[in-house]
Tab-separated table of C-alpha atoms in Angstrom:
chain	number	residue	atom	x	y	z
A	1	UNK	CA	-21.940	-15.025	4.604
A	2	UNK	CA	-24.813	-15.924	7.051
A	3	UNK	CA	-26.761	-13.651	8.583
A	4	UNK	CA	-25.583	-14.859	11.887
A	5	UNK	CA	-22.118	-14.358	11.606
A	6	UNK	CA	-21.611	-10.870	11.585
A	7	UNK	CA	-18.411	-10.281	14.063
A	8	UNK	CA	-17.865	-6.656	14.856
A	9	UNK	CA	-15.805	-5.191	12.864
A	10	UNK	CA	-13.446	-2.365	12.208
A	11	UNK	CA	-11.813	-0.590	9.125
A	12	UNK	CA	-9.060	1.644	9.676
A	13	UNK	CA	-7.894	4.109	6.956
A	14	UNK	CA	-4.478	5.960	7.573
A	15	UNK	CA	-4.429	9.569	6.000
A	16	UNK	CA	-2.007	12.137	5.420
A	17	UNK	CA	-3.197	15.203	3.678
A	18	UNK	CA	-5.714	13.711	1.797
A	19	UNK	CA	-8.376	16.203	0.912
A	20	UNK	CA	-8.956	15.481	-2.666
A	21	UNK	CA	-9.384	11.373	-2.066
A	22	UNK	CA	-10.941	11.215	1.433
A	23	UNK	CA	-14.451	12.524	0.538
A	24	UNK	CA	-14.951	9.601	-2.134
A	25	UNK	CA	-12.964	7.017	-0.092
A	26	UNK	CA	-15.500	7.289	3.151
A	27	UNK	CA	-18.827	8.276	0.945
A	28	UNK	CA	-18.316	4.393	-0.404
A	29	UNK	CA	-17.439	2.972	2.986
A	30	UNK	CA	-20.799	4.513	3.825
A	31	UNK	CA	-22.462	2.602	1.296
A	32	UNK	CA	-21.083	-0.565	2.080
A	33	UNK	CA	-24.400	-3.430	2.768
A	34	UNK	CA	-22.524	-4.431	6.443
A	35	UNK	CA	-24.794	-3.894	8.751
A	36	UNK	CA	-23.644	-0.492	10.573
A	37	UNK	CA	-24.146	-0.827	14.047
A	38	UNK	CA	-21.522	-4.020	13.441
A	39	UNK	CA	-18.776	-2.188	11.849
A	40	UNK	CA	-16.771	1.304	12.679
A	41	UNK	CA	-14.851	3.227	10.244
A	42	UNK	CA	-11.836	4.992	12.151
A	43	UNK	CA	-9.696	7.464	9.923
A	44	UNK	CA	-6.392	7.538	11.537
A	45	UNK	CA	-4.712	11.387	10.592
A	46	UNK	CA	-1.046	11.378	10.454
A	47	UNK	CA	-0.667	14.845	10.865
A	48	UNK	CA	-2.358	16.536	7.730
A	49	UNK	CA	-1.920	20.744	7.564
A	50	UNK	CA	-5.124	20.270	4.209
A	51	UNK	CA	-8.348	20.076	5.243
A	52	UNK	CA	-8.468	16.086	5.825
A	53	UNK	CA	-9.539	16.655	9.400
A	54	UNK	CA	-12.625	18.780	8.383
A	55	UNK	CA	-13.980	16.370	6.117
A	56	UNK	CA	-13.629	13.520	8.368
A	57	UNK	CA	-15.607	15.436	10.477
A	58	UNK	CA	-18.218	16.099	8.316
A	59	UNK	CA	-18.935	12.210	7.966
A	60	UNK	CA	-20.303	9.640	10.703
A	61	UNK	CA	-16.980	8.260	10.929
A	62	UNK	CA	-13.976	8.639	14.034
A	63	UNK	CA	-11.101	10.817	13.831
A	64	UNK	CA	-7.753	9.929	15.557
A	65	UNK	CA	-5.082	11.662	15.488
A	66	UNK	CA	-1.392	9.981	15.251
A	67	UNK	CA	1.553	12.389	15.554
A	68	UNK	CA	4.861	9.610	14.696
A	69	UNK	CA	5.362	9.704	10.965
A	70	UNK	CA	4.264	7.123	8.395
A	71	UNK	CA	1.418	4.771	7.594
A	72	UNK	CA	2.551	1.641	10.200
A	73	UNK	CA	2.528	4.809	12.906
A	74	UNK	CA	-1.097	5.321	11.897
A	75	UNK	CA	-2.179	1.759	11.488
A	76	UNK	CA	-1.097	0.769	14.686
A	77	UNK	CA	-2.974	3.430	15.959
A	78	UNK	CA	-5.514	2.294	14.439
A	79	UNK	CA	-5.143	-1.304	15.707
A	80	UNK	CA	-4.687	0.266	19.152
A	81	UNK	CA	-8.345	2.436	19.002
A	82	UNK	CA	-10.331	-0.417	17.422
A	83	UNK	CA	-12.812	-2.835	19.353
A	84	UNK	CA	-13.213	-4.926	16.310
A	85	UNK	CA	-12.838	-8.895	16.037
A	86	UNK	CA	-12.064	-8.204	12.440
A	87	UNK	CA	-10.000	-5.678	11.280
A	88	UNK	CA	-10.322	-4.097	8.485
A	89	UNK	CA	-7.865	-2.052	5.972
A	90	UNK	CA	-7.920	0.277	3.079
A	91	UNK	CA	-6.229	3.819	2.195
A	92	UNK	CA	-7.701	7.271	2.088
A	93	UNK	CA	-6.794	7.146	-2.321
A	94	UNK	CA	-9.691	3.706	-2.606
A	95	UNK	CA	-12.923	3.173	-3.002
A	96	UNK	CA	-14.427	0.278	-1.922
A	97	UNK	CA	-17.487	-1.637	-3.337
A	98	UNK	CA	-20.665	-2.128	-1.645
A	99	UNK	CA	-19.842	-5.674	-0.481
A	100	UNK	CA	-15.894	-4.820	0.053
A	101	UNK	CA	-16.526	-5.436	4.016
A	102	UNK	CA	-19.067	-8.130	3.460
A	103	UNK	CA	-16.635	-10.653	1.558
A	104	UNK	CA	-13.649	-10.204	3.369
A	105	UNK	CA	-15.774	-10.671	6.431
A	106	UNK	CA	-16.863	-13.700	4.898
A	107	UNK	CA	-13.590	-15.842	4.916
A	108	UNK	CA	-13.742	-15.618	8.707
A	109	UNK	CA	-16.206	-18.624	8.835
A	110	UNK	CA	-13.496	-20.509	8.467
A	111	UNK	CA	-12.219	-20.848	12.266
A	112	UNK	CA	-8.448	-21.719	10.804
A	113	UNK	CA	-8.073	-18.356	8.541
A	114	UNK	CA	-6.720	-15.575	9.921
A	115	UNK	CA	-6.468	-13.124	7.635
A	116	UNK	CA	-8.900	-12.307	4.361
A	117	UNK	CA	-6.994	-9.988	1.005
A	118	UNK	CA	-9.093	-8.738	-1.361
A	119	UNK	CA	-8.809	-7.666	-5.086
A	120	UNK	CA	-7.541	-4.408	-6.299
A	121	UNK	CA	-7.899	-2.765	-9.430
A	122	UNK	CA	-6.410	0.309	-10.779
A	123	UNK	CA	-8.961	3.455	-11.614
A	124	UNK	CA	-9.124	4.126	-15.034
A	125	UNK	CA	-5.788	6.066	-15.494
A	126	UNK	CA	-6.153	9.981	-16.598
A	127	UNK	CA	-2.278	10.582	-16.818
A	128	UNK	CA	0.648	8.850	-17.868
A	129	UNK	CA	2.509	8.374	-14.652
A	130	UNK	CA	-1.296	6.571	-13.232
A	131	UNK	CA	-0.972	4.394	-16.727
A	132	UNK	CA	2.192	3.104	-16.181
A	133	UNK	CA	1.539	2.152	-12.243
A	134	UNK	CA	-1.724	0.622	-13.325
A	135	UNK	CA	0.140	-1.597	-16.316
A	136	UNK	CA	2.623	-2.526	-14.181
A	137	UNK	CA	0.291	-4.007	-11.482
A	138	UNK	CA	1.780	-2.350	-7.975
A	139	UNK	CA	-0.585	-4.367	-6.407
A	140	UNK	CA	-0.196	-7.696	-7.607
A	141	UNK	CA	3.288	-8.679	-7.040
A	142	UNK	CA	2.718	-10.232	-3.442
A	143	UNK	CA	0.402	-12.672	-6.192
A	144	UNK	CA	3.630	-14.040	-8.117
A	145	UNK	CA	6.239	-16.280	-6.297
A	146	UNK	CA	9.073	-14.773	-8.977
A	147	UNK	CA	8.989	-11.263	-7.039
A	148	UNK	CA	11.825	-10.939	-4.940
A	149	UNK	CA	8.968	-9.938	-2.149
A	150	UNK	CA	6.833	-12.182	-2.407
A	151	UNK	CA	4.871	-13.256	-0.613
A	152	UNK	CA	3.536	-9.458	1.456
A	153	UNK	CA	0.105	-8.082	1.998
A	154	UNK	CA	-1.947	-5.423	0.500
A	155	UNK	CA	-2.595	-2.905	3.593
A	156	UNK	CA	-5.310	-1.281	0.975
A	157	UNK	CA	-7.229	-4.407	0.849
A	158	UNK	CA	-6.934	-7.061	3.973
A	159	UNK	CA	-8.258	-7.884	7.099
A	160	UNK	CA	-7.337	-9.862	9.821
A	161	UNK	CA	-8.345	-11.335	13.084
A	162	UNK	CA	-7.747	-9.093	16.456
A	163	UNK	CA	-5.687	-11.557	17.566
A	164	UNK	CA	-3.195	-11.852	14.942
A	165	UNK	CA	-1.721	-8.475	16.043
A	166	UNK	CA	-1.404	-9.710	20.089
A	167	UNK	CA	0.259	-12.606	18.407
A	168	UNK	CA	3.009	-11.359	15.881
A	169	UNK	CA	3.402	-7.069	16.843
A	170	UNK	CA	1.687	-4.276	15.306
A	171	UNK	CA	3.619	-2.476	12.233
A	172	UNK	CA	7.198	-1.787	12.285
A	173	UNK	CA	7.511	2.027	13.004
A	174	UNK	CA	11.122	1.900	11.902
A	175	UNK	CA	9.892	2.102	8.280
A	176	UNK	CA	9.367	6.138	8.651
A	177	UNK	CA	6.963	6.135	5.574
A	178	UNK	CA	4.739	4.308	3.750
A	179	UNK	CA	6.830	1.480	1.699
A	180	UNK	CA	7.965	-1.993	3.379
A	181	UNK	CA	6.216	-2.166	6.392
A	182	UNK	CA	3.227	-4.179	4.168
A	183	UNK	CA	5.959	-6.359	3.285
A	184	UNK	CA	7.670	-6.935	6.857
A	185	UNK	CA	4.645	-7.521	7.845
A	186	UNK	CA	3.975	-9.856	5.296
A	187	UNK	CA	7.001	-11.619	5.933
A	188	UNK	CA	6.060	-11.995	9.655
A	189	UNK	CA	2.697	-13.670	9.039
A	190	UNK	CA	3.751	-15.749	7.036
A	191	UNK	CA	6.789	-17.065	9.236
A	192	UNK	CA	3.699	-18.769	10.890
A	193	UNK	CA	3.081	-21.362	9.517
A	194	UNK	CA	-0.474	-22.207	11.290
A	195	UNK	CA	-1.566	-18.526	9.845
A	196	UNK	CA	-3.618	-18.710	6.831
A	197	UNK	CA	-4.312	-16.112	4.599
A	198	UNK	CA	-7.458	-16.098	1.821
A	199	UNK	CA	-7.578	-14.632	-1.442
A	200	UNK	CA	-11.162	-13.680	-2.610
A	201	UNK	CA	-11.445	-11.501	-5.568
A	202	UNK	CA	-14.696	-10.726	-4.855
A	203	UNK	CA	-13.478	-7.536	-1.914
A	204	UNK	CA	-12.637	-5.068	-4.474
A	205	UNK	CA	-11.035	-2.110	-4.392
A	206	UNK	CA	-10.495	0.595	-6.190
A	207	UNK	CA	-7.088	2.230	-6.179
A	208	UNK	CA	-5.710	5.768	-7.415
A	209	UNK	CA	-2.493	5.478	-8.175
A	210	UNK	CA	-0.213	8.866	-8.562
A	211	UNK	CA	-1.231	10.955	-10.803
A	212	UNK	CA	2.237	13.209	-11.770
A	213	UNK	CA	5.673	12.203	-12.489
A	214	UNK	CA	6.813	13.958	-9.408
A	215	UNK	CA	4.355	12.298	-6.910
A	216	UNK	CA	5.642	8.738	-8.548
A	217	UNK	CA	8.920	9.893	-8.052
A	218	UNK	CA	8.548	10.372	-4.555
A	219	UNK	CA	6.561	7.351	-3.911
A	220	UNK	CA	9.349	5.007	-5.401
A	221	UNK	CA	11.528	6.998	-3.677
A	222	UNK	CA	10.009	6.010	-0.192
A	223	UNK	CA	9.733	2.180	-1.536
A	224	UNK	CA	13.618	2.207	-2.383
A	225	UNK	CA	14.084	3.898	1.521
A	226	UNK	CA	11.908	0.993	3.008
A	227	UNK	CA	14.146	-1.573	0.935
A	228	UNK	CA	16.958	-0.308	2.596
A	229	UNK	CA	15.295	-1.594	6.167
A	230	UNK	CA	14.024	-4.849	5.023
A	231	UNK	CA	17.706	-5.329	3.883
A	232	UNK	CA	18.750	-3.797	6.834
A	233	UNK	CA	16.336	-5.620	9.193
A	234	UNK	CA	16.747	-9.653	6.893
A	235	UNK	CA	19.673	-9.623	5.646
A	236	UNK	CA	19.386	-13.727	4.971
A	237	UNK	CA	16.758	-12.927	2.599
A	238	UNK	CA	17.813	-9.763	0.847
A	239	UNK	CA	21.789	-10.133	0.682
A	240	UNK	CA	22.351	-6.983	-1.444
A	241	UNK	CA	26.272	-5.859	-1.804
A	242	UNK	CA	28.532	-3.028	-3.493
A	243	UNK	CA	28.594	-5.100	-6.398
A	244	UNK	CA	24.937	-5.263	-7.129
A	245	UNK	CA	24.254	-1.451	-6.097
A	246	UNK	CA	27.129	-0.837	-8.835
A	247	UNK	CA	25.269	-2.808	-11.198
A	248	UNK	CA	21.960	-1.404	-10.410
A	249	UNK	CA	23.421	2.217	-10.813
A	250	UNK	CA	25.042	1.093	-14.212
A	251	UNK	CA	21.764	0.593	-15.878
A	252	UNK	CA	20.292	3.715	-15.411
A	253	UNK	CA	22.445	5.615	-17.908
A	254	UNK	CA	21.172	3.041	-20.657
A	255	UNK	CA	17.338	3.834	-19.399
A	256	UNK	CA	18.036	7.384	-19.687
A	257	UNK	CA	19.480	7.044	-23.212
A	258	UNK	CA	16.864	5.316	-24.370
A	259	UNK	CA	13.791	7.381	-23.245
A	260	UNK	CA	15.668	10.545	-24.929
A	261	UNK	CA	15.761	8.840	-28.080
A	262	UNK	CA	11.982	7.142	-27.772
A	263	UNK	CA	11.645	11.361	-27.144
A	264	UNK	CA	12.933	12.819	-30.056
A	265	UNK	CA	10.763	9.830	-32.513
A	266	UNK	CA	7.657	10.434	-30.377
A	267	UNK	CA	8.031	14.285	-31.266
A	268	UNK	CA	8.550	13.125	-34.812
A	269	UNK	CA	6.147	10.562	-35.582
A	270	UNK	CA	2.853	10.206	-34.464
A	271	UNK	CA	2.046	6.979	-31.893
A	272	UNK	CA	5.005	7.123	-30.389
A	273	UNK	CA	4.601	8.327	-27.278
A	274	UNK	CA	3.730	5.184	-25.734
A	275	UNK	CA	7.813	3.803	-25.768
A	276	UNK	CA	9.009	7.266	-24.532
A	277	UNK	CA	6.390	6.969	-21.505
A	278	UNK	CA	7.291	3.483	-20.884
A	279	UNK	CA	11.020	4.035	-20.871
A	280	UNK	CA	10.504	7.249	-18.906
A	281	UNK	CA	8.928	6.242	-16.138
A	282	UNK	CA	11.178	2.666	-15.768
A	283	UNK	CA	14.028	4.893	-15.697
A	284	UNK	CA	12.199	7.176	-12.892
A	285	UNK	CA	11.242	4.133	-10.946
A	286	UNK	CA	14.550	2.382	-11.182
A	287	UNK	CA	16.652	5.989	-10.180
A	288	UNK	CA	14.081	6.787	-7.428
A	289	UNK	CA	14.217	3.609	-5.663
A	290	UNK	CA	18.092	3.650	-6.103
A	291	UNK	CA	18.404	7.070	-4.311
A	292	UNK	CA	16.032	6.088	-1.436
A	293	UNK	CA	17.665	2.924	-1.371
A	294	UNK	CA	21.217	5.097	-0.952
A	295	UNK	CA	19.670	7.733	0.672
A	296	UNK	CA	18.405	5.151	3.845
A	297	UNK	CA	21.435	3.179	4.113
A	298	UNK	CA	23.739	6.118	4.416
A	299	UNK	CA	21.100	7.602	7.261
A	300	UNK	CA	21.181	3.714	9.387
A	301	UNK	CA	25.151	4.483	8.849
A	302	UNK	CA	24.908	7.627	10.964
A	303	UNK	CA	22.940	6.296	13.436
C-alpha cells in the first residue's frame, strides 16, 4: 500500500455480552500500523446486561448502542454511524494482526474491487467443542464451490467500499441472530456481477470459536434458524422438502449410536477419545441445526 492512499476508514465490531473477548479484541485493533487519525473503531452493543459497555469505554474507541436483536441489526448500525470510505469488519471473539487494516485496505487500489476478505485462523483450541470447530474450518466454506453456500462472506474478516451498501441494502434484519445474514449477503454481492471481491491471506484474523458443548449447541442452533430464512427467502436455490427434512432427521439416530459406542471404548482404552469427540459433536451439530431449522419454519408458519 502507498503511503498516499490511505482512504478513511472504519471498522465496526458488533457485540453482545462480550466481556471476556472484547478487552483483547480492541487492545489489537489498537495496535494495528494504520495510521489513526485515518481509521475509527466503532463497537456497535446489541444490548449486553455484562460489563461490555464499561470496557468499551475504557478504550479510545466509540460506543453505539443498537436495541433490534442480532448481528445484521448491529452492523447496519454500524454502517449507518460510520464516515468511512472503507469499511471495515471483525467480531468482538478476534484478534486482529498489526497489518489486519493495512492489507485489506490495500486491495482498494484497485478502482474495480469492491470488497477485500481476509484470512482467518482458528486460536489454538483449549476444549473439545473449540477443536472440532477449528478442524472443521467454519470459516472456510465460502472458499470451496462444493458447499451448498458457497460462495458468502466472512463478516469477521471483510471490508468493503461505502458505496456497496447504497448500492445492494444493508443486512437483512429478518435473520433475528447471528447465522445467514453473512450468507444473504453474500449471495447479494455476488448477484452483481461488476462487484469484485479479493482474497488476500495476508489480513489475518484470529478467531475464538465456542468453547463448551452448550455454547456450540446454541450457535448451530441459530445457523439451522437462519437456514430456515435463506430457504424461506430463495427458495430456487435451496429447494428443501418433507422428504429431505425426513431424511435429515433419520440420520441422527445412527450419529447418536455411534458416539455412545466410540463412548464406552474411549472409557476403555486409552486414545480413544478422539472418535467419541468427533462423533459427538457431528451429531450435536447435525441435531442443533435440525431443531433451529424446525424451530424457524414452524415460527414463519405462524406469522
Amino acid at each position: 500500500m502507498t503511503r498516499s492512499f490511505l482512504p478513511f476508514a472504519s471498522i465496526i465490531v458488533p457485540v453482545l455480552n462480550g466481556e471476556r473477548t472484547i478487552r483483547e479484541c480492541l487492545a489489537s485493533l489498537l495496535k494495528m500500523d494504520y495510521p489513526p487519525e485515518r481509521r475509527e473503531i466503532l463497537v456497535v452493543d446489541n444490548g449486553s446486561t455484562d460489563r461490555t459497555e464499561a470496557i468499551v469505554q475504557s478504550y479510545p474507541a466509540a460506543l453505539v448502542r443498537e436495541k433490534r436483536e442480532g448481528a445484521a441489526a448491529a452492523r447496519n448500525r454500524g454502517i449507518e454511524t460510520s464516515r468511512g470510505a472503507i469499511l471495515a469488519f471483525t467480531d468482538a471473539d478476534c484478534v486482529v494482526t498489526t497489518r489486519w487494516l493495512s492489507e485489506l485496505v490495500q486491495g482498494f487500489e484497485d478502482p474495480a474491487m469492491a470488497a477485500v476478505e481476509g484470512r482467518t485462523i482458528a486460536y489454538l483450541p483449549t476444549s473439545p467443542a473449540e477443536l472440532f470447530a477449528a478442524v472443521r474450518g467454519s470459516h472456510s466454506v465460502h472458499r470451496s464451490p462444493e458447499h451448498f453456500l458457497f460462495p458468502y462472506v466472512n463478516t469477521c474478516n471483510v471490508a468493503f467500499r461505502q458505496e456497496v451498501f447504497s448500492r445492494i441494502g444493508l443486512f437483512d434484519t429478518r435473520f433475528p441472530s447471528a447465522g445467514g445474514e453473512d450468507v444473504d449477503f453474500g449471495w447479494r454481492f455476488f448477484r452483481e456481477k461488476d462487484l469484485k471481491l479479493l482474497h488476500n491471506p495476508k489480513a489475518v484474523v484470529f478467531h475464538r470459536h465456542r468453547k463448551t458443548a452448550w455454547g456450540y449447541f446454541r450457535q448451530q442452533m441459530r445457523y439451522g434458524r437462519g437456514l430456515a430464512i435463506l430457504q424461506a427467502k430463495y427458495p430456487e436455490k435451496l429447494s428443501w422438502g418433507w422428504q429431505q427434512e425426513f431424511r435429515a432427521w433419520a440420520v441422527l439416530p445412527a450419529f447418536a449410536w455411534a458416539a455412545g459406542r466410540a463412548a464406552m471404548k474411549s472409557g476403555l482404552q486409552r486414545g480413544k477419545q478422539k472418535d467419541f469427540y468427533e462423533l459427538y459433536f457431528t451429531f450435536l451439530r447435525k441435531f442443533a441445526v435440525r431443531l433451529g431449522f424446525v424451530w424457524r419454519a414452524l415460527e414463519g408458519r405462524r406469522q
